[in-house]
Short mmCIF file of C-alpha atoms and ligand atoms in Angstrom, two decimals:
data_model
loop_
_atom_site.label_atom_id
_atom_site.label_comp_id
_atom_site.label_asym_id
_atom_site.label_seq_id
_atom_site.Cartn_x
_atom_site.Cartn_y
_atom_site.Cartn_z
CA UNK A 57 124.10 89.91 87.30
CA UNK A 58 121.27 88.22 88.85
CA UNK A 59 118.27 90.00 90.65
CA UNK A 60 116.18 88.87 93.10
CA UNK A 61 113.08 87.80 91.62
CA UNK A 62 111.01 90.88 92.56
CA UNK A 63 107.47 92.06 91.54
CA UNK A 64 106.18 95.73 92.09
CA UNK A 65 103.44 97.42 91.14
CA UNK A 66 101.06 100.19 92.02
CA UNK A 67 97.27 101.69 91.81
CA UNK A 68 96.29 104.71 92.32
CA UNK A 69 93.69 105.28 94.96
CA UNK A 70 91.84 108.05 92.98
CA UNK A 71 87.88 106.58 93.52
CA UNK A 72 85.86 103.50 93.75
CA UNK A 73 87.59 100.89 93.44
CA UNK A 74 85.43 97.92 90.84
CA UNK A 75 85.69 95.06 89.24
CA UNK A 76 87.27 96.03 86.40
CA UNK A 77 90.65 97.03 88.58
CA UNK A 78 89.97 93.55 90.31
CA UNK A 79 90.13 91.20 87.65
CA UNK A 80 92.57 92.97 85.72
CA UNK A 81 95.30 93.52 88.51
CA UNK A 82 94.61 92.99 92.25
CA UNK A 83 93.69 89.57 91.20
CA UNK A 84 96.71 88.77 89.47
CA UNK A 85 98.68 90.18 91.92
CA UNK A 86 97.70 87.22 94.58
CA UNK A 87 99.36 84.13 93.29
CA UNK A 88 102.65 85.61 92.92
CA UNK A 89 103.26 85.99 96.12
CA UNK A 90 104.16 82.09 95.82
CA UNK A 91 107.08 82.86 93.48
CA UNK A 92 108.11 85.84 93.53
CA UNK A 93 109.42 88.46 96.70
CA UNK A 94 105.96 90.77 95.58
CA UNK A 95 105.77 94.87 96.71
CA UNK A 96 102.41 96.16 95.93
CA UNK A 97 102.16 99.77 96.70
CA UNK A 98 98.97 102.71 96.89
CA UNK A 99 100.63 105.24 94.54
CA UNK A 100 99.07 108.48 96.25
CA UNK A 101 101.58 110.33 94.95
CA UNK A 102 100.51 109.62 91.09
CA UNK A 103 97.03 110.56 92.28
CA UNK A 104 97.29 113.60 93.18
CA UNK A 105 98.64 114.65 89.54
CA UNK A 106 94.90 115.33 89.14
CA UNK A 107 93.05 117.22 91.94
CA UNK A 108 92.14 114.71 95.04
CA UNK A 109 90.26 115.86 97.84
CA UNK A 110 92.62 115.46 101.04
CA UNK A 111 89.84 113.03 103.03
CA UNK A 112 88.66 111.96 100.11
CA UNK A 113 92.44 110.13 99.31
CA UNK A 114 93.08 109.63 102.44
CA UNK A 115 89.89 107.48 101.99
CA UNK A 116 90.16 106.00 98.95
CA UNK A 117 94.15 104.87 100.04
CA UNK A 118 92.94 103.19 102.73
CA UNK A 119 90.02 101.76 100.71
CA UNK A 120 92.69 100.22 98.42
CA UNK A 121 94.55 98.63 100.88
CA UNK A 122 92.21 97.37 102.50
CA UNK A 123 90.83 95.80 98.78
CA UNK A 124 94.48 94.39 98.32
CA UNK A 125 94.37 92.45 101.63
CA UNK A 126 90.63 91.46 101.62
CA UNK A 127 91.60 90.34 98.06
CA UNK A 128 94.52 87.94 99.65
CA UNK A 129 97.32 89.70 99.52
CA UNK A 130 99.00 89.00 102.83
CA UNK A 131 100.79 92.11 104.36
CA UNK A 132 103.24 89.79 106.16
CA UNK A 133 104.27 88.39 102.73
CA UNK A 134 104.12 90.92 100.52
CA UNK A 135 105.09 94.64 101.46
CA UNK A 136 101.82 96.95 100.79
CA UNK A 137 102.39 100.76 101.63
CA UNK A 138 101.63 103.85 100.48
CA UNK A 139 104.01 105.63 98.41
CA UNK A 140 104.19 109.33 99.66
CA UNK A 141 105.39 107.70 103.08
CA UNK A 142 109.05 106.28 101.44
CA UNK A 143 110.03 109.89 100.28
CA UNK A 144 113.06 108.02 98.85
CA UNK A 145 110.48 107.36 95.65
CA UNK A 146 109.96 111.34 94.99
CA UNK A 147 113.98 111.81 95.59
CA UNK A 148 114.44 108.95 92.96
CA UNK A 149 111.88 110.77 90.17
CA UNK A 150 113.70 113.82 90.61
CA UNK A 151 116.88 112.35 89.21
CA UNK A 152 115.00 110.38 86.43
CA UNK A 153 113.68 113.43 85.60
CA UNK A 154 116.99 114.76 84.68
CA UNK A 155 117.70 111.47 82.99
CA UNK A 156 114.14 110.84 80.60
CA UNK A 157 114.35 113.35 77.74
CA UNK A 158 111.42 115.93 76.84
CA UNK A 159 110.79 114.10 73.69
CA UNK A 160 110.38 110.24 75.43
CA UNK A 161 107.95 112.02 77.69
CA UNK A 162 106.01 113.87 75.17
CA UNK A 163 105.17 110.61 73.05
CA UNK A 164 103.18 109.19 75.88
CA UNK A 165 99.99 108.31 74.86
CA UNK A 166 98.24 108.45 77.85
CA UNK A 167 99.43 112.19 78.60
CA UNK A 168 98.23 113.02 75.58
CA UNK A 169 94.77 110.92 75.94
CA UNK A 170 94.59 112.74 79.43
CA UNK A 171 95.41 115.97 78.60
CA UNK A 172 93.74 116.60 75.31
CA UNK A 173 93.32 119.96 74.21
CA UNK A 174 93.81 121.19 77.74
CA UNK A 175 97.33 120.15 77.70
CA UNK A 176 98.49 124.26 78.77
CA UNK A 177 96.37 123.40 81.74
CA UNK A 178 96.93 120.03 82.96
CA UNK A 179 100.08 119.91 85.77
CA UNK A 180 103.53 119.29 85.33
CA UNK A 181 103.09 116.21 87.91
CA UNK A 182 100.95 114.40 84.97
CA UNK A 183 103.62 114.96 82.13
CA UNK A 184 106.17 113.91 84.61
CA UNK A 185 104.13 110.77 86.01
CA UNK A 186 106.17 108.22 84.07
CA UNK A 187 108.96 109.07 85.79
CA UNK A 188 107.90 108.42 89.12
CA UNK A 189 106.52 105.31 88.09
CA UNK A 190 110.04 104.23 86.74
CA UNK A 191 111.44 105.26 90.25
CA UNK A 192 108.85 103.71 92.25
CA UNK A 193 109.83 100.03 90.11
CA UNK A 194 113.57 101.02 90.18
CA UNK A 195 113.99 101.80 93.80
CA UNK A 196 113.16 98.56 94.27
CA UNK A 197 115.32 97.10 91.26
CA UNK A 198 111.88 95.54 90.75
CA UNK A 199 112.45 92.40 88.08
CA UNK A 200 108.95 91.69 86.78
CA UNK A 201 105.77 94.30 87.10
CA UNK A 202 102.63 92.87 86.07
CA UNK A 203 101.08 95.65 83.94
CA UNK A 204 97.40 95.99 81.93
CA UNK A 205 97.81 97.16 78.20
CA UNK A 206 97.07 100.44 78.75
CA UNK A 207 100.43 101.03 81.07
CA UNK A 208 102.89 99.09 78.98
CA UNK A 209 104.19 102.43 77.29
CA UNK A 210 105.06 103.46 80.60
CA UNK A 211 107.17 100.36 81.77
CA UNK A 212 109.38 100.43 78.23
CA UNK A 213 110.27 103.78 79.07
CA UNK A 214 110.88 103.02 82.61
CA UNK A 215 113.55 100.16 80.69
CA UNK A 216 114.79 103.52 78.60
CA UNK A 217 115.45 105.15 81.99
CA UNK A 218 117.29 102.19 83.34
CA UNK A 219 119.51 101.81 80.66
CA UNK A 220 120.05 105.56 80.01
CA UNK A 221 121.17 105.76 83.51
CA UNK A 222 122.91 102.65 83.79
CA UNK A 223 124.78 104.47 80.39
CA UNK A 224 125.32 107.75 81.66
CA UNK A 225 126.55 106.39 84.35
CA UNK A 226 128.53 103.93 83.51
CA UNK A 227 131.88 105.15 84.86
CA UNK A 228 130.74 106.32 88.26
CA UNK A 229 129.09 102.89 88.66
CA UNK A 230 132.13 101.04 88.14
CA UNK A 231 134.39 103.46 90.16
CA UNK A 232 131.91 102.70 93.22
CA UNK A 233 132.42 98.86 92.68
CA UNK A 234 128.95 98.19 91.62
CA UNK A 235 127.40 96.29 89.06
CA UNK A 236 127.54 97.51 85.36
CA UNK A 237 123.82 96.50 85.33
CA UNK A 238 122.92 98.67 88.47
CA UNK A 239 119.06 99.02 87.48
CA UNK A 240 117.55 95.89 85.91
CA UNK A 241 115.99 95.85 82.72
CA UNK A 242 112.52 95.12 83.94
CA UNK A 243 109.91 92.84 82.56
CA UNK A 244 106.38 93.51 82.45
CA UNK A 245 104.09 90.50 83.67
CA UNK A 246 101.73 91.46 80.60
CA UNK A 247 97.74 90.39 81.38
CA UNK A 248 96.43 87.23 79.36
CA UNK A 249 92.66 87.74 77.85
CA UNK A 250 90.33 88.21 79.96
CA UNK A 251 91.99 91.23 81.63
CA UNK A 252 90.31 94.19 80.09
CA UNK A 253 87.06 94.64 81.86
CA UNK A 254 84.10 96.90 79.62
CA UNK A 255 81.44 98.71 80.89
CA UNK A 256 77.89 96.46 81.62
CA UNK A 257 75.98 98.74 79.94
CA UNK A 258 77.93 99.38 76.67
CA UNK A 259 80.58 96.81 75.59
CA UNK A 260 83.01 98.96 73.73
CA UNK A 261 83.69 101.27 76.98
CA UNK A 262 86.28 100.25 79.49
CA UNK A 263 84.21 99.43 82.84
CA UNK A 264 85.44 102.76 84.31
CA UNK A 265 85.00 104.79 87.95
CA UNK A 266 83.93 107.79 85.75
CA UNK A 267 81.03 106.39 84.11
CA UNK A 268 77.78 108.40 85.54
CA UNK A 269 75.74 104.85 85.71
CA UNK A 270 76.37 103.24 88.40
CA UNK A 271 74.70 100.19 86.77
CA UNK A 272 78.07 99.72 83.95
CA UNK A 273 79.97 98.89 87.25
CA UNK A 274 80.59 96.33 89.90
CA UNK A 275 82.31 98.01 92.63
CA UNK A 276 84.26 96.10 94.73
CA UNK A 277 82.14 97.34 97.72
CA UNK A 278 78.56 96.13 95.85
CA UNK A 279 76.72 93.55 98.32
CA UNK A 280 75.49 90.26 97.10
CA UNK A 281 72.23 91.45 96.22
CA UNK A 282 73.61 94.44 94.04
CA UNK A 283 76.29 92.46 92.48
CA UNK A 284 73.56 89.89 91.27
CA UNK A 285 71.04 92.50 89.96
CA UNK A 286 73.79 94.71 88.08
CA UNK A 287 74.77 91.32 85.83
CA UNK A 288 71.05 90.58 85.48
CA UNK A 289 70.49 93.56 84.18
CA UNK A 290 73.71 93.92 81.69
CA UNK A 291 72.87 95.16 77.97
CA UNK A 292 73.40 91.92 75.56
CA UNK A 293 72.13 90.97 72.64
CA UNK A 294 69.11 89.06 71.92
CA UNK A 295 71.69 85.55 70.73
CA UNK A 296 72.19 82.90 72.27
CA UNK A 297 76.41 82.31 73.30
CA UNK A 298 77.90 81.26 70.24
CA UNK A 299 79.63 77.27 70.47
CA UNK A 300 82.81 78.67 69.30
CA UNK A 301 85.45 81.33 70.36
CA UNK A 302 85.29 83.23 66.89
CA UNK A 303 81.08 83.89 67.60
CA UNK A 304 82.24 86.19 69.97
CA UNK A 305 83.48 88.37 67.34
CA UNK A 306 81.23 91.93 67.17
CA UNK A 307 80.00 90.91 70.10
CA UNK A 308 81.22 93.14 72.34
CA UNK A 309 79.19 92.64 75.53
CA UNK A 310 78.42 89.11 74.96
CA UNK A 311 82.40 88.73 74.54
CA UNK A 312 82.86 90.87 78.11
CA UNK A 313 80.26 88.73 79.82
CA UNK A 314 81.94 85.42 78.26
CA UNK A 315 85.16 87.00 79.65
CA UNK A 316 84.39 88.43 83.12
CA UNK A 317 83.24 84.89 83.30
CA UNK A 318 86.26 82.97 82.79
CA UNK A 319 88.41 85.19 84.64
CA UNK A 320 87.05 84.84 87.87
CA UNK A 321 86.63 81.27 87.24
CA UNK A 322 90.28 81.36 85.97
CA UNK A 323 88.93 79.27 83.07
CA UNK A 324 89.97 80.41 79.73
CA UNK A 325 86.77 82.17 77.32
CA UNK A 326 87.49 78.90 75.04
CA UNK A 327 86.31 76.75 78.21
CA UNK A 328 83.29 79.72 79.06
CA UNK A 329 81.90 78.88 75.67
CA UNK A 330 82.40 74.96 75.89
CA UNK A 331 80.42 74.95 78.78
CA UNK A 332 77.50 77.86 77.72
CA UNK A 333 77.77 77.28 74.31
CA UNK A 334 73.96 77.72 72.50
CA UNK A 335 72.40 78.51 76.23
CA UNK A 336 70.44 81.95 76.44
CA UNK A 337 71.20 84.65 78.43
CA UNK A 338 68.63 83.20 81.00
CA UNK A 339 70.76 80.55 81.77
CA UNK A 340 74.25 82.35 81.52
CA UNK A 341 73.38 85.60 83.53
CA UNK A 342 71.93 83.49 86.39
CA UNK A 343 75.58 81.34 86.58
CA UNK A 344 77.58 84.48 86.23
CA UNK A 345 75.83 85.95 88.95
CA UNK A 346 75.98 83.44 91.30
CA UNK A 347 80.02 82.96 90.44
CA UNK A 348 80.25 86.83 91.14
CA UNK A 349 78.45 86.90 94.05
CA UNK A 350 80.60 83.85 95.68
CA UNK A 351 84.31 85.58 94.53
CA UNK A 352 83.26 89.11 95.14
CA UNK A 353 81.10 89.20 98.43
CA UNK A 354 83.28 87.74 100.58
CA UNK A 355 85.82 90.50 99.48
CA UNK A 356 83.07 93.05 99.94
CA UNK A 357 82.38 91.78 103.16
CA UNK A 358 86.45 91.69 104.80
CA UNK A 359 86.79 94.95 102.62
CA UNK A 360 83.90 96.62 105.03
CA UNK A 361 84.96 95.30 108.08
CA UNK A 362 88.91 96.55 107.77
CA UNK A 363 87.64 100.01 106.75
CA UNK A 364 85.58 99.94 109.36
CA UNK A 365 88.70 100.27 111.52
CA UNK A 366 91.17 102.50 109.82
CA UNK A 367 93.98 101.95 112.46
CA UNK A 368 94.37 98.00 111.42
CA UNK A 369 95.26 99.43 107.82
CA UNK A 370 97.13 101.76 109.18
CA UNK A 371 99.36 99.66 110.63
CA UNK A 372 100.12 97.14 108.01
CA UNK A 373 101.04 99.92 106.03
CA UNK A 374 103.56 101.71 108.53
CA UNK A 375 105.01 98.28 109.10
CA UNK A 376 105.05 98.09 105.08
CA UNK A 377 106.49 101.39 104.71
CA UNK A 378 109.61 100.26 107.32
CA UNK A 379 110.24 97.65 105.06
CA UNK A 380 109.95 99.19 101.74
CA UNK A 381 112.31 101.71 103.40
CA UNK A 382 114.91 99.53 104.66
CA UNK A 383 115.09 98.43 100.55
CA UNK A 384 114.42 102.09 99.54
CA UNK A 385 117.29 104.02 101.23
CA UNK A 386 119.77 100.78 100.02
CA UNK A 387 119.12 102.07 96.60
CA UNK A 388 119.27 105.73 97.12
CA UNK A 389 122.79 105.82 98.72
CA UNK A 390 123.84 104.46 95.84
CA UNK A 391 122.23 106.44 93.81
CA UNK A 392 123.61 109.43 95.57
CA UNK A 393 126.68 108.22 95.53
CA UNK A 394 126.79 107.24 91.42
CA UNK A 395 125.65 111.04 90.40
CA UNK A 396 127.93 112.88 92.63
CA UNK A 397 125.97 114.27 95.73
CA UNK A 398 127.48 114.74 98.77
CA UNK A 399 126.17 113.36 101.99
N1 LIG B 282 100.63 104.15 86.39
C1 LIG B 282 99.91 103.05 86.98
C2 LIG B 282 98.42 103.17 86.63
O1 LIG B 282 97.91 104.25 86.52
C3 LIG B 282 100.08 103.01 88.46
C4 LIG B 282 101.50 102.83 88.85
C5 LIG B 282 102.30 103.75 89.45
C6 LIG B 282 102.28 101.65 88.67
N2 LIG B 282 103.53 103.22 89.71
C7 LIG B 282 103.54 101.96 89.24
C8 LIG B 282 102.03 100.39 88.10
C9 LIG B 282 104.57 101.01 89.20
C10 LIG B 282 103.06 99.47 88.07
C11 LIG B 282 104.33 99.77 88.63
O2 LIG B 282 97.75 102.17 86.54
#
């Protein structure tokens, strides 16, 4: 059956927000709004599976939102809310959780990256996670979730969950006149190159909030002056830019500067290098900069002025929340309904 074309997808408002979670998904989550009906939601609940200071998330949720909109994602267009707020998403997780096995969960590379030898220690909310992330897609019978690398595990086992329950299922599903295919098989939007943003200071690092210099970041709150300095001062090598694509090979920050480059240009590296090819890094740093400071200031700059007034976020995000509801609770009687509660 056919689906409304529908994007969702999530970030977790767990710190300072940089460039690295600009270029590789608020960015990309703009120009869909022309094609597709687009839900992009502050997953609070997913951050809290590692300890969050209460102002300190309510902070950094409203920080996030506010990136998304001074980013140009409209909130008329597009639903943006925070998650805890549709409880229908923790109601969903709790049946997914009794639909995901042990074993699919345990072969999650990121648990096991996160939790390392502390795994006895770590909560159940962070083994559980991709659960919650499959409900938060699901609820929405989401059709397309643009995703980085690092999260694609996550949306084939959301698929797993879909089909599972669409399996299990099966005869409830069709005894309540629905569609056989009652959760879509979702597809992840998967980032072209260009998308994986490293550290400034050390090119085989991802550009990260937990890095203790502040210099391997751009955050998306940096003024024009910072922004500019940060790039100038970025480790490279002492080459000039190579005049082809394969020069970039062992390379790694020359090949991060290349690609910061073309992705807020939305030019591809092959293009970057056209252009640079055989210039120094006095000539290339001074561009980059200036291309950095005219996409990211202005962002820094409508960023400051909506925190500065928390009740204008707060009330794109109620009126969000009403109308991820209204879509939420459509779902969830169903869903009721298919495993046998009573209401
Ligand atoms: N797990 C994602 C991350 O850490 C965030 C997330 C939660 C998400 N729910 C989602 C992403 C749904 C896409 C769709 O980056």
């Amino acid at each position: 059956m056919a689906f409304t074309p529908r994007v969702f997808s999530g970030i977790q408002p767990s710190g300072d927000l940089h460039l690295g979670n600009y270029l590789g998904a608020i960015r990309r989550f703009v120009p869909l709004q022309a094609t597709h009906e687009t839900i992009y939601c502050v997953v609070d609940m997913h951050a809290i599976t590692v300890w969050q200071e209460p102002e300190q998330l309510r902070r950094s949720t409203r920080e996030l939102a506010a990136a998304y909109v001074a980013a140009g994602i409209d909130p008329k267009k597009s639903i943006i809310f925070n998650q805890s707020r549709v409880h229908q998403h923790a109601e969903l997780a709790w049946v997914f959780n009794c639909v995901a096995r042990m074993g699919w969960m345990a072969r999650m590379t990121q648990f096991k990256d996160k939790a390392g030898k502390n795994s006895e220690n770590v909560s159940l909310g962070l083994f559980a996670y991709p659960s919650l992330m499959a409900a938060d897609i699901l609820l929405y019978k989401a059709t397309h979730v643009p995703v980085g690398d690092d999260q694609k595990q996550h949306l084939e086992l959301t698929r797993d969950i879909a089909q599972k329950f669409n399996n299990d299922y099966a005869a409830s599903i069709a005894a309540e006149g629905l569609p056989a295919e009652f959760f879509p098989i979702t597809e992840p939007l998967i980032a072209g190159p260009a998308t994986r943003i490293m550290s400034l200071r050390d090119g085989t690092k991802k550009m990260s909030k937990s890095d203790p210099s502040d210099q391997s970041r751009i955050s998306l709150l940096d003024d024009a002056d910072t922004i500019s300095k940060k790039i100038k001062r970025a480790t490279t090598d002492p080459e000039p830019l190579p005049s082809e694509l394969k020069g970039l090979e062992g390379r790694a920050e020359a090949d991060n500067l290349v690609g910061i480059y073309a992705a807020l240009s939305d030019l591809s590296k092959e293009q970057v290098i056209a252009e640079f090819g055989g210039k120094g890094w006095g000539v290339f740093k001074p561009a980059l900069a200036d291309l950095a400071v005219t996409v990211l200031a202005p962002i820094a700059g409508e960023m400051q002025r909506l925190v500065a007034d928390p009740a204008s976020i707060d009330a794109f995000m109620a009126d969000g929340a009403e109308r991820a509801s209204a879509i939420a609770e459509a779902t969830m009687k169903d869903v009721r309904q298919i495993v046998g509660f009573i209401r």
